[in-house]
Amino acid sequence: MNLSGRKIVITGAFGALGSKVAVAVRAAGASVTCIDFSSPDRAPESLRGCVLLGGVDLGIPDAAAAALRAAAKQMGGLDGLVNIAGGFRWEKIQGGGIATWDQLYGVNLRTAVNAVQAALPLVGKEHGRIINVGAAASIKAGAGMGAYAASKAGVAKLTEALADELKDQGVCVNAILPSIIDTPANRADMPDADYARWVQPEQIADLVVFLLSNHSSAITGALIPIVGRV
Ligand SMILES: NC(=O)c1ccc[n+]([C@@H]2O[C@H](COP(=O)([O-])OP(=O)(O)OC[C@H]3O[C@@H](n4cnc5c(N)ncnc54)[C@H](OP(=O)(O)O)[C@@H]3O)[C@@H](O)[C@H]2O)c1
């Protein structure tokens, strides 16, 4: 899959999934800007060669706008935005607090909306792509997943509405809904699990590269589960 000449912003790119996606998108030939809340000195070595914009809180609209403008300036344009910034917390509703709902709404949905609204004035129409990372839990939430699933359901509805708004403007908007990703944090939290059943971050990265490519130009408004054998 060839992404030569494409200019792509990836949010949450210093994280477990984001860093693997950034490497794959760059390997396919694109220029990549990585945006993250963490400082640039926490960026993985593998992101060498990408533009690194650390210390950006995408929950703040002005910060998102400044970061997207800086990214487009550095790369000489913008063809795609991949929204991976986000977070997780397992907490039951019974005995839980409203603060968790606010926090996960902020980190998962607000960041995506702000990044999208910052990107739209900049994104090229020829190969325009917006890809949001939601979660399979937004289809069916289990115990302890209410606040997280609700925030990711918001990401799904952002995706559908935006795809409809942009369908005559040459910009495709899709979401990826992973189950459990094989990350160091998940291995630490679930040491007895069978990791082979989980989705590998590289498998999600392959799907992102496809969705950024010309081969996906008829796909928009899709919510694509990628669940491995979970
Ligand atoms: N891991 C899974 O099993 C799983 C399953 C389904 C969906 N997902 C989704 O996939 C995405 C990536 O997950 P992951 O496991 O790779 O998580 P991760 O390693 O924690 O990476 C997420 C990155 O997003 C950054 N971030 C958080 N809030 C931000 C903000 N306000 N502005 C800018 N950057 C921000 C984080 O920075 P800081 O660390 O500095 O806060 C972190 O570098 C998330 O959206 C997650 O909900 C994950």
PDB file of C-alpha atoms and ligand atoms in Angstrom:
ATOM      1  CA  MET A   1       0.000   0.000   0.000  1.00  0.00           C
ATOM      2  CA  ASN A   2       1.625   3.220  -1.157  1.00  0.00           C
ATOM      3  CA  LEU A   3       1.129   6.481   0.746  1.00  0.00           C
ATOM      4  CA  SER A   4       3.958   8.398  -0.969  1.00  0.00           C
ATOM      5  CA  GLY A   5       3.479  12.136  -0.768  1.00  0.00           C
ATOM      6  CA  ARG A   6       0.648  11.938   1.788  1.00  0.00           C
ATOM      7  CA  LYS A   7       0.873  14.163   4.840  1.00  0.00           C
ATOM      8  CA  ILE A   8      -0.647  12.534   7.882  1.00  0.00           C
ATOM      9  CA  VAL A   9      -1.187  13.636  11.494  1.00  0.00           C
ATOM     10  CA  ILE A  10      -1.459  10.930  14.158  1.00  0.00           C
ATOM     11  CA  THR A  11      -2.659  11.853  17.655  1.00  0.00           C
ATOM     12  CA  GLY A  12      -1.725   9.795  20.698  1.00  0.00           C
ATOM     13  CA  ALA A  13       1.266   8.766  18.615  1.00  0.00           C
ATOM     14  CA  PHE A  14       3.684   8.306  21.517  1.00  0.00           C
ATOM     15  CA  GLY A  15       1.414   5.581  22.949  1.00  0.00           C
ATOM     16  CA  ALA A  16       1.354   1.820  22.425  1.00  0.00           C
ATOM     17  CA  LEU A  17      -0.940   1.764  19.387  1.00  0.00           C
ATOM     18  CA  GLY A  18      -0.142   5.232  18.033  1.00  0.00           C
ATOM     19  CA  SER A  19       3.595   4.588  17.776  1.00  0.00           C
ATOM     20  CA  LYS A  20       3.046   1.351  15.797  1.00  0.00           C
ATOM     21  CA  VAL A  21       0.592   3.123  13.477  1.00  0.00           C
ATOM     22  CA  ALA A  22       3.023   6.011  12.931  1.00  0.00           C
ATOM     23  CA  VAL A  23       5.818   3.605  11.977  1.00  0.00           C
ATOM     24  CA  ALA A  24       3.577   1.755   9.499  1.00  0.00           C
ATOM     25  CA  VAL A  25       2.216   4.938   7.894  1.00  0.00           C
ATOM     26  CA  ARG A  26       5.742   6.283   7.495  1.00  0.00           C
ATOM     27  CA  ALA A  27       6.967   2.951   6.097  1.00  0.00           C
ATOM     28  CA  ALA A  28       4.224   3.237   3.444  1.00  0.00           C
ATOM     29  CA  GLY A  29       5.845   6.483   2.277  1.00  0.00           C
ATOM     30  CA  ALA A  30       3.864   9.222   4.037  1.00  0.00           C
ATOM     31  CA  SER A  31       5.161  12.214   5.949  1.00  0.00           C
ATOM     32  CA  VAL A  32       3.967  11.865   9.543  1.00  0.00           C
ATOM     33  CA  THR A  33       3.435  14.336  12.367  1.00  0.00           C
ATOM     34  CA  CYS A  34       2.962  12.782  15.810  1.00  0.00           C
ATOM     35  CA  ILE A  35       0.922  14.779  18.331  1.00  0.00           C
ATOM     36  CA  ASP A  36       0.754  13.732  21.974  1.00  0.00           C
ATOM     37  CA  PHE A  37       0.146  15.008  25.484  1.00  0.00           C
ATOM     38  CA  SER A  38       3.453  13.524  26.629  1.00  0.00           C
ATOM     39  CA  SER A  39       6.621  15.541  26.210  1.00  0.00           C
ATOM     40  CA  PRO A  40       8.737  14.809  23.102  1.00  0.00           C
ATOM     41  CA  ASP A  41      11.490  13.209  25.205  1.00  0.00           C
ATOM     42  CA  ARG A  42       8.991  10.399  25.971  1.00  0.00           C
ATOM     43  CA  ALA A  43       8.534   9.646  22.257  1.00  0.00           C
ATOM     44  CA  PRO A  44       9.688   6.141  21.297  1.00  0.00           C
ATOM     45  CA  GLU A  45      12.921   5.890  19.276  1.00  0.00           C
ATOM     46  CA  SER A  46      10.921   4.286  16.463  1.00  0.00           C
ATOM     47  CA  LEU A  47       9.348   7.689  15.708  1.00  0.00           C
ATOM     48  CA  ARG A  48      12.660   9.136  14.536  1.00  0.00           C
ATOM     49  CA  GLY A  49      12.010  10.811  11.178  1.00  0.00           C
ATOM     50  CA  CYS A  50       8.498  11.927  12.128  1.00  0.00           C
ATOM     51  CA  VAL A  51       7.693  15.501  13.158  1.00  0.00           C
ATOM     52  CA  LEU A  52       7.111  15.330  16.937  1.00  0.00           C
ATOM     53  CA  LEU A  53       4.712  17.734  18.648  1.00  0.00           C
ATOM     54  CA  GLY A  54       4.606  16.812  22.333  1.00  0.00           C
ATOM     55  CA  GLY A  55       2.988  18.510  25.315  1.00  0.00           C
ATOM     56  CA  VAL A  56      -0.226  19.169  23.376  1.00  0.00           C
ATOM     57  CA  ASP A  57      -3.514  18.816  25.272  1.00  0.00           C
ATOM     58  CA  LEU A  58      -6.031  18.072  22.520  1.00  0.00           C
ATOM     59  CA  GLY A  59      -8.810  18.594  25.043  1.00  0.00           C
ATOM     60  CA  ILE A  60      -8.206  22.328  24.583  1.00  0.00           C
ATOM     61  CA  PRO A  61      -9.559  23.627  21.244  1.00  0.00           C
ATOM     62  CA  ASP A  62      -6.895  26.337  20.800  1.00  0.00           C
ATOM     63  CA  ALA A  63      -4.100  23.872  21.553  1.00  0.00           C
ATOM     64  CA  ALA A  64      -5.505  21.434  18.986  1.00  0.00           C
ATOM     65  CA  ALA A  65      -5.815  24.187  16.367  1.00  0.00           C
ATOM     66  CA  ALA A  66      -2.248  25.409  16.953  1.00  0.00           C
ATOM     67  CA  ALA A  67      -0.858  21.860  16.740  1.00  0.00           C
ATOM     68  CA  LEU A  68      -2.713  21.005  13.524  1.00  0.00           C
ATOM     69  CA  ARG A  69      -1.599  24.303  11.938  1.00  0.00           C
ATOM     70  CA  ALA A  70       2.014  23.630  12.966  1.00  0.00           C
ATOM     71  CA  ALA A  71       1.812  20.098  11.548  1.00  0.00           C
ATOM     72  CA  ALA A  72       0.442  21.267   8.197  1.00  0.00           C
ATOM     73  CA  LYS A  73       3.101  23.990   8.028  1.00  0.00           C
ATOM     74  CA  GLN A  74       5.940  21.543   8.761  1.00  0.00           C
ATOM     75  CA  MET A  75       4.716  18.950   6.233  1.00  0.00           C
ATOM     76  CA  GLY A  76       3.512  21.404   3.579  1.00  0.00           C
ATOM     77  CA  GLY A  77      -0.143  20.363   3.827  1.00  0.00           C
ATOM     78  CA  LEU A  78      -2.467  17.803   5.371  1.00  0.00           C
ATOM     79  CA  ASP A  79      -4.122  14.765   3.764  1.00  0.00           C
ATOM     80  CA  GLY A  80      -5.206  12.768   6.771  1.00  0.00           C
ATOM     81  CA  LEU A  81      -5.838  12.783  10.514  1.00  0.00           C
ATOM     82  CA  VAL A  82      -5.719   9.597  12.606  1.00  0.00           C
ATOM     83  CA  ASN A  83      -7.238  10.155  16.055  1.00  0.00           C
ATOM     84  CA  ILE A  84      -5.680   7.660  18.471  1.00  0.00           C
ATOM     85  CA  ALA A  85      -5.309   9.847  21.595  1.00  0.00           C
ATOM     86  CA  GLY A  86      -7.448   8.404  24.347  1.00  0.00           C
ATOM     87  CA  GLY A  87      -7.553   6.583  27.616  1.00  0.00           C
ATOM     88  CA  PHE A  88      -9.259   3.815  29.576  1.00  0.00           C
ATOM     89  CA  ARG A  89     -10.631   3.240  33.048  1.00  0.00           C
ATOM     90  CA  TRP A  90     -12.569   0.237  34.316  1.00  0.00           C
ATOM     91  CA  GLU A  91     -15.122   1.296  36.924  1.00  0.00           C
ATOM     92  CA  LYS A  92     -18.516  -0.073  37.831  1.00  0.00           C
ATOM     93  CA  ILE A  93     -21.470   2.330  37.773  1.00  0.00           C
ATOM     94  CA  GLN A  94     -22.607   1.026  41.137  1.00  0.00           C
ATOM     95  CA  GLY A  95     -20.233   2.685  43.574  1.00  0.00           C
ATOM     96  CA  GLY A  96     -18.436   4.628  40.835  1.00  0.00           C
ATOM     97  CA  GLY A  97     -18.241   8.391  40.344  1.00  0.00           C
ATOM     98  CA  ILE A  98     -19.378  10.866  37.725  1.00  0.00           C
ATOM     99  CA  ALA A  99     -15.795  12.142  37.487  1.00  0.00           C
ATOM    100  CA  THR A 100     -14.853   9.018  35.519  1.00  0.00           C
ATOM    101  CA  TRP A 101     -17.552   9.768  32.940  1.00  0.00           C
ATOM    102  CA  ASP A 102     -16.291  13.342  32.568  1.00  0.00           C
ATOM    103  CA  GLN A 103     -12.672  12.207  32.358  1.00  0.00           C
ATOM    104  CA  LEU A 104     -13.248   9.555  29.679  1.00  0.00           C
ATOM    105  CA  TYR A 105     -15.561  11.837  27.696  1.00  0.00           C
ATOM    106  CA  GLY A 106     -12.772  14.420  27.781  1.00  0.00           C
ATOM    107  CA  VAL A 107      -9.896  12.160  26.856  1.00  0.00           C
ATOM    108  CA  ASN A 108     -11.700  10.060  24.220  1.00  0.00           C
ATOM    109  CA  LEU A 109     -14.352  12.276  22.618  1.00  0.00           C
ATOM    110  CA  ARG A 110     -13.340  15.911  23.258  1.00  0.00           C
ATOM    111  CA  THR A 111      -9.821  15.249  21.931  1.00  0.00           C
ATOM    112  CA  ALA A 112     -11.227  13.744  18.728  1.00  0.00           C
ATOM    113  CA  VAL A 113     -13.760  16.540  18.138  1.00  0.00           C
ATOM    114  CA  ASN A 114     -11.149  19.245  18.749  1.00  0.00           C
ATOM    115  CA  ALA A 115      -8.609  17.568  16.450  1.00  0.00           C
ATOM    116  CA  VAL A 116     -11.227  17.119  13.715  1.00  0.00           C
ATOM    117  CA  GLN A 117     -12.419  20.717  13.913  1.00  0.00           C
ATOM    118  CA  ALA A 118      -8.802  21.903  13.807  1.00  0.00           C
ATOM    119  CA  ALA A 119      -8.009  19.679  10.814  1.00  0.00           C
ATOM    120  CA  LEU A 120     -11.036  20.398   8.610  1.00  0.00           C
ATOM    121  CA  PRO A 121      -9.902  23.831   7.325  1.00  0.00           C
ATOM    122  CA  LEU A 122      -6.517  22.299   6.418  1.00  0.00           C
ATOM    123  CA  VAL A 123      -7.287  18.865   5.006  1.00  0.00           C
ATOM    124  CA  GLY A 124      -6.885  18.367   1.242  1.00  0.00           C
ATOM    125  CA  LYS A 125      -9.965  17.244  -0.674  1.00  0.00           C
ATOM    126  CA  GLU A 126      -8.228  14.922  -3.132  1.00  0.00           C
ATOM    127  CA  HIS A 127      -7.214  12.174  -0.709  1.00  0.00           C
ATOM    128  CA  GLY A 128      -8.786  13.535   2.489  1.00  0.00           C
ATOM    129  CA  ARG A 129      -9.088  10.980   5.257  1.00  0.00           C
ATOM    130  CA  ILE A 130     -10.150  11.083   8.898  1.00  0.00           C
ATOM    131  CA  ILE A 131      -9.802   7.894  10.927  1.00  0.00           C
ATOM    132  CA  ASN A 132     -10.985   7.681  14.525  1.00  0.00           C
ATOM    133  CA  VAL A 133     -10.078   4.915  16.953  1.00  0.00           C
ATOM    134  CA  GLY A 134     -13.198   3.933  18.874  1.00  0.00           C
ATOM    135  CA  ALA A 135     -13.693   0.637  20.681  1.00  0.00           C
ATOM    136  CA  ALA A 136     -15.568  -2.623  20.189  1.00  0.00           C
ATOM    137  CA  ALA A 137     -16.974  -2.029  23.693  1.00  0.00           C
ATOM    138  CA  SER A 138     -19.082   0.778  22.237  1.00  0.00           C
ATOM    139  CA  ILE A 139     -21.208  -1.870  20.464  1.00  0.00           C
ATOM    140  CA  LYS A 140     -21.830  -3.936  23.605  1.00  0.00           C
ATOM    141  CA  ALA A 141     -20.554  -2.723  26.948  1.00  0.00           C
ATOM    142  CA  GLY A 142     -19.788  -5.176  29.726  1.00  0.00           C
ATOM    143  CA  ALA A 143     -19.618  -4.564  33.493  1.00  0.00           C
ATOM    144  CA  GLY A 144     -17.242  -1.769  34.417  1.00  0.00           C
ATOM    145  CA  MET A 145     -17.115  -0.505  30.840  1.00  0.00           C
ATOM    146  CA  GLY A 146     -20.021   1.989  30.954  1.00  0.00           C
ATOM    147  CA  ALA A 147     -18.131   5.290  31.014  1.00  0.00           C
ATOM    148  CA  TYR A 148     -15.493   4.107  28.540  1.00  0.00           C
ATOM    149  CA  ALA A 149     -18.025   2.598  26.134  1.00  0.00           C
ATOM    150  CA  ALA A 150     -20.202   5.724  26.282  1.00  0.00           C
ATOM    151  CA  SER A 151     -17.247   7.940  25.386  1.00  0.00           C
ATOM    152  CA  LYS A 152     -16.325   5.648  22.492  1.00  0.00           C
ATOM    153  CA  ALA A 153     -19.968   5.518  21.354  1.00  0.00           C
ATOM    154  CA  GLY A 154     -19.570   9.287  21.041  1.00  0.00           C
ATOM    155  CA  VAL A 155     -16.564   8.706  18.784  1.00  0.00           C
ATOM    156  CA  ALA A 156     -18.703   6.402  16.615  1.00  0.00           C
ATOM    157  CA  LYS A 157     -21.444   9.025  16.257  1.00  0.00           C
ATOM    158  CA  LEU A 158     -18.849  11.740  15.530  1.00  0.00           C
ATOM    159  CA  THR A 159     -17.602   9.486  12.734  1.00  0.00           C
ATOM    160  CA  GLU A 160     -21.037   8.836  11.197  1.00  0.00           C
ATOM    161  CA  ALA A 161     -22.181  12.455  11.341  1.00  0.00           C
ATOM    162  CA  LEU A 162     -18.926  13.816   9.948  1.00  0.00           C
ATOM    163  CA  ALA A 163     -18.877  11.253   7.134  1.00  0.00           C
ATOM    164  CA  ASP A 164     -22.351  12.395   6.132  1.00  0.00           C
ATOM    165  CA  GLU A 165     -21.361  16.080   6.311  1.00  0.00           C
ATOM    166  CA  LEU A 166     -18.293  15.486   4.109  1.00  0.00           C
ATOM    167  CA  LYS A 167     -19.615  12.893   1.655  1.00  0.00           C
ATOM    168  CA  ASP A 168     -19.715  15.384  -1.241  1.00  0.00           C
ATOM    169  CA  GLN A 169     -16.396  16.993  -0.318  1.00  0.00           C
ATOM    170  CA  GLY A 170     -14.015  14.136  -1.112  1.00  0.00           C
ATOM    171  CA  VAL A 171     -13.065  13.375   2.508  1.00  0.00           C
ATOM    172  CA  CYS A 172     -13.649   9.844   3.829  1.00  0.00           C
ATOM    173  CA  VAL A 173     -14.318   9.455   7.565  1.00  0.00           C
ATOM    174  CA  ASN A 174     -14.177   6.045   9.239  1.00  0.00           C
ATOM    175  CA  ALA A 175     -13.688   4.507  12.674  1.00  0.00           C
ATOM    176  CA  ILE A 176     -11.809   1.434  13.838  1.00  0.00           C
ATOM    177  CA  LEU A 177     -13.233  -0.450  16.827  1.00  0.00           C
ATOM    178  CA  PRO A 178     -10.570  -2.633  18.478  1.00  0.00           C
ATOM    179  CA  SER A 179     -11.212  -5.170  21.221  1.00  0.00           C
ATOM    180  CA  ILE A 180      -8.239  -5.821  23.514  1.00  0.00           C
ATOM    181  CA  ILE A 181      -4.954  -4.741  21.916  1.00  0.00           C
ATOM    182  CA  ASP A 182      -1.751  -6.588  22.776  1.00  0.00           C
ATOM    183  CA  THR A 183       0.017  -3.757  24.635  1.00  0.00           C
ATOM    184  CA  PRO A 184       2.460  -3.808  27.573  1.00  0.00           C
ATOM    185  CA  ALA A 185      -0.218  -2.175  29.784  1.00  0.00           C
ATOM    186  CA  ASN A 186      -2.807  -4.857  28.974  1.00  0.00           C
ATOM    187  CA  ARG A 187      -0.265  -7.642  29.574  1.00  0.00           C
ATOM    188  CA  ALA A 188       0.540  -6.101  32.976  1.00  0.00           C
ATOM    189  CA  ASP A 189      -3.167  -5.803  33.861  1.00  0.00           C
ATOM    190  CA  MET A 190      -4.110  -9.316  32.630  1.00  0.00           C
ATOM    191  CA  PRO A 191      -1.021 -11.508  33.156  1.00  0.00           C
ATOM    192  CA  ASP A 192      -2.960 -14.779  32.845  1.00  0.00           C
ATOM    193  CA  ALA A 193      -4.674 -13.974  29.532  1.00  0.00           C
ATOM    194  CA  ASP A 194      -3.892 -15.661  26.215  1.00  0.00           C
ATOM    195  CA  TYR A 195      -2.222 -12.743  24.418  1.00  0.00           C
ATOM    196  CA  ALA A 196      -2.378 -14.580  21.098  1.00  0.00           C
ATOM    197  CA  ARG A 197      -6.149 -14.015  21.031  1.00  0.00           C
ATOM    198  CA  TRP A 198      -5.767 -10.227  21.264  1.00  0.00           C
ATOM    199  CA  VAL A 199      -5.416  -7.840  18.316  1.00  0.00           C
ATOM    200  CA  GLN A 200      -1.833  -6.962  17.483  1.00  0.00           C
ATOM    201  CA  PRO A 201      -1.178  -3.212  17.099  1.00  0.00           C
ATOM    202  CA  GLU A 202       0.499  -3.957  13.752  1.00  0.00           C
ATOM    203  CA  GLN A 203      -2.790  -5.477  12.492  1.00  0.00           C
ATOM    204  CA  ILE A 204      -4.595  -2.247  13.352  1.00  0.00           C
ATOM    205  CA  ALA A 205      -1.783  -0.279  11.708  1.00  0.00           C
ATOM    206  CA  ASP A 206      -2.329  -2.285   8.481  1.00  0.00           C
ATOM    207  CA  LEU A 207      -6.014  -1.299   8.546  1.00  0.00           C
ATOM    208  CA  VAL A 208      -5.125   2.373   9.084  1.00  0.00           C
ATOM    209  CA  VAL A 209      -2.728   2.291   6.112  1.00  0.00           C
ATOM    210  CA  PHE A 210      -5.484   0.768   3.954  1.00  0.00           C
ATOM    211  CA  LEU A 211      -8.009   3.407   5.073  1.00  0.00           C
ATOM    212  CA  LEU A 212      -5.515   6.176   4.254  1.00  0.00           C
ATOM    213  CA  SER A 213      -4.822   4.733   0.789  1.00  0.00           C
ATOM    214  CA  ASN A 214      -6.554   5.147  -2.569  1.00  0.00           C
ATOM    215  CA  HIS A 215      -7.913   1.590  -2.210  1.00  0.00           C
ATOM    216  CA  SER A 216     -10.456   2.718   0.384  1.00  0.00           C
ATOM    217  CA  SER A 217     -11.897   5.705  -1.491  1.00  0.00           C
ATOM    218  CA  ALA A 218     -15.424   4.207  -1.568  1.00  0.00           C
ATOM    219  CA  ILE A 219     -15.510   3.600   2.182  1.00  0.00           C
ATOM    220  CA  THR A 220     -16.881   6.329   4.424  1.00  0.00           C
ATOM    221  CA  GLY A 221     -19.016   6.330   7.564  1.00  0.00           C
ATOM    222  CA  ALA A 222     -17.886   2.787   8.414  1.00  0.00           C
ATOM    223  CA  LEU A 223     -17.386   1.542  11.969  1.00  0.00           C
ATOM    224  CA  ILE A 224     -14.981  -1.365  11.538  1.00  0.00           C
ATOM    225  CA  PRO A 225     -14.569  -3.882  14.381  1.00  0.00           C
ATOM    226  CA  ILE A 226     -11.079  -5.409  14.609  1.00  0.00           C
ATOM    227  CA  VAL A 227     -11.272  -7.880  17.449  1.00  0.00           C
ATOM    228  CA  GLY A 228      -8.796 -10.715  16.858  1.00  0.00           C
ATOM    229  CA  ARG A 229     -10.226 -13.778  18.634  1.00  0.00           C
ATOM    230  CA  VAL A 230     -11.503 -11.988  21.733  1.00  0.00           C
TER     231      VAL A 230
HETATM  232  N1  LIG B   1      -5.380  -0.725  24.537  1.00  0.00           N
HETATM  233  C1  LIG B   1      -6.521  -1.313  24.178  1.00  0.00           C
HETATM  234  O1  LIG B   1      -6.768  -2.514  24.451  1.00  0.00           O
HETATM  235  C2  LIG B   1      -7.551  -0.532  23.418  1.00  0.00           C
HETATM  236  C3  LIG B   1      -8.732  -1.173  22.984  1.00  0.00           C
HETATM  237  C4  LIG B   1      -9.682  -0.454  22.246  1.00  0.00           C
HETATM  238  C5  LIG B   1      -9.439   0.876  21.955  1.00  0.00           C
HETATM  239  N2  LIG B   1      -8.298   1.467  22.393  1.00  0.00           N
HETATM  240  C6  LIG B   1      -8.070   2.868  22.074  1.00  0.00           C
HETATM  241  O2  LIG B   1      -6.891   2.969  21.288  1.00  0.00           O
HETATM  242  C7  LIG B   1      -6.240   4.203  21.580  1.00  0.00           C
HETATM  243  C8  LIG B   1      -4.782   3.947  21.948  1.00  0.00           C
HETATM  244  O3  LIG B   1      -4.714   3.077  23.051  1.00  0.00           O
HETATM  245  P1  LIG B   1      -3.289   2.707  23.705  1.00  0.00           P
HETATM  246  O4  LIG B   1      -3.475   1.429  24.416  1.00  0.00           O
HETATM  247  O5  LIG B   1      -2.211   2.845  22.690  1.00  0.00           O
HETATM  248  O6  LIG B   1      -3.165   3.882  24.798  1.00  0.00           O
HETATM  249  P2  LIG B   1      -1.868   4.669  25.295  1.00  0.00           P
HETATM  250  O7  LIG B   1      -0.636   3.843  25.164  1.00  0.00           O
HETATM  251  O8  LIG B   1      -2.216   5.218  26.633  1.00  0.00           O
HETATM  252  O9  LIG B   1      -1.750   5.889  24.241  1.00  0.00           O
HETATM  253  C9  LIG B   1      -2.652   6.943  24.242  1.00  0.00           C
HETATM  254  C10 LIG B   1      -1.859   8.227  24.021  1.00  0.00           C
HETATM  255  O10 LIG B   1      -2.797   9.324  23.947  1.00  0.00           O
HETATM  256  C11 LIG B   1      -2.228  10.408  24.669  1.00  0.00           C
HETATM  257  N3  LIG B   1      -3.256  11.346  25.119  1.00  0.00           N
HETATM  258  C12 LIG B   1      -4.162  11.164  26.113  1.00  0.00           C
HETATM  259  N4  LIG B   1      -4.876  12.288  26.317  1.00  0.00           N
HETATM  260  C13 LIG B   1      -4.411  13.208  25.439  1.00  0.00           C
HETATM  261  C14 LIG B   1      -4.737  14.563  25.183  1.00  0.00           C
HETATM  262  N5  LIG B   1      -5.673  15.202  25.902  1.00  0.00           N
HETATM  263  N6  LIG B   1      -4.073  15.215  24.213  1.00  0.00           N
HETATM  264  C15 LIG B   1      -3.101  14.584  23.512  1.00  0.00           C
HETATM  265  N7  LIG B   1      -2.742  13.291  23.704  1.00  0.00           N
HETATM  266  C16 LIG B   1      -3.393  12.614  24.661  1.00  0.00           C
HETATM  267  C17 LIG B   1      -1.551   9.750  25.850  1.00  0.00           C
HETATM  268  O11 LIG B   1      -0.605  10.633  26.442  1.00  0.00           O
HETATM  269  P3  LIG B   1      -0.308  10.479  28.027  1.00  0.00           P
HETATM  270  O12 LIG B   1       0.137   9.070  28.247  1.00  0.00           O
HETATM  271  O13 LIG B   1       0.758  11.493  28.308  1.00  0.00           O
HETATM  272  O14 LIG B   1      -1.619  10.768  28.740  1.00  0.00           O
HETATM  273  C18 LIG B   1      -0.900   8.534  25.188  1.00  0.00           C
HETATM  274  O15 LIG B   1       0.404   8.816  24.688  1.00  0.00           O
HETATM  275  C19 LIG B   1      -7.056   4.883  22.670  1.00  0.00           C
HETATM  276  O16 LIG B   1      -7.958   5.798  22.084  1.00  0.00           O
HETATM  277  C20 LIG B   1      -7.798   3.732  23.299  1.00  0.00           C
HETATM  278  O17 LIG B   1      -9.006   4.106  23.938  1.00  0.00           O
HETATM  279  C21 LIG B   1      -7.341   0.806  23.103  1.00  0.00           C
END
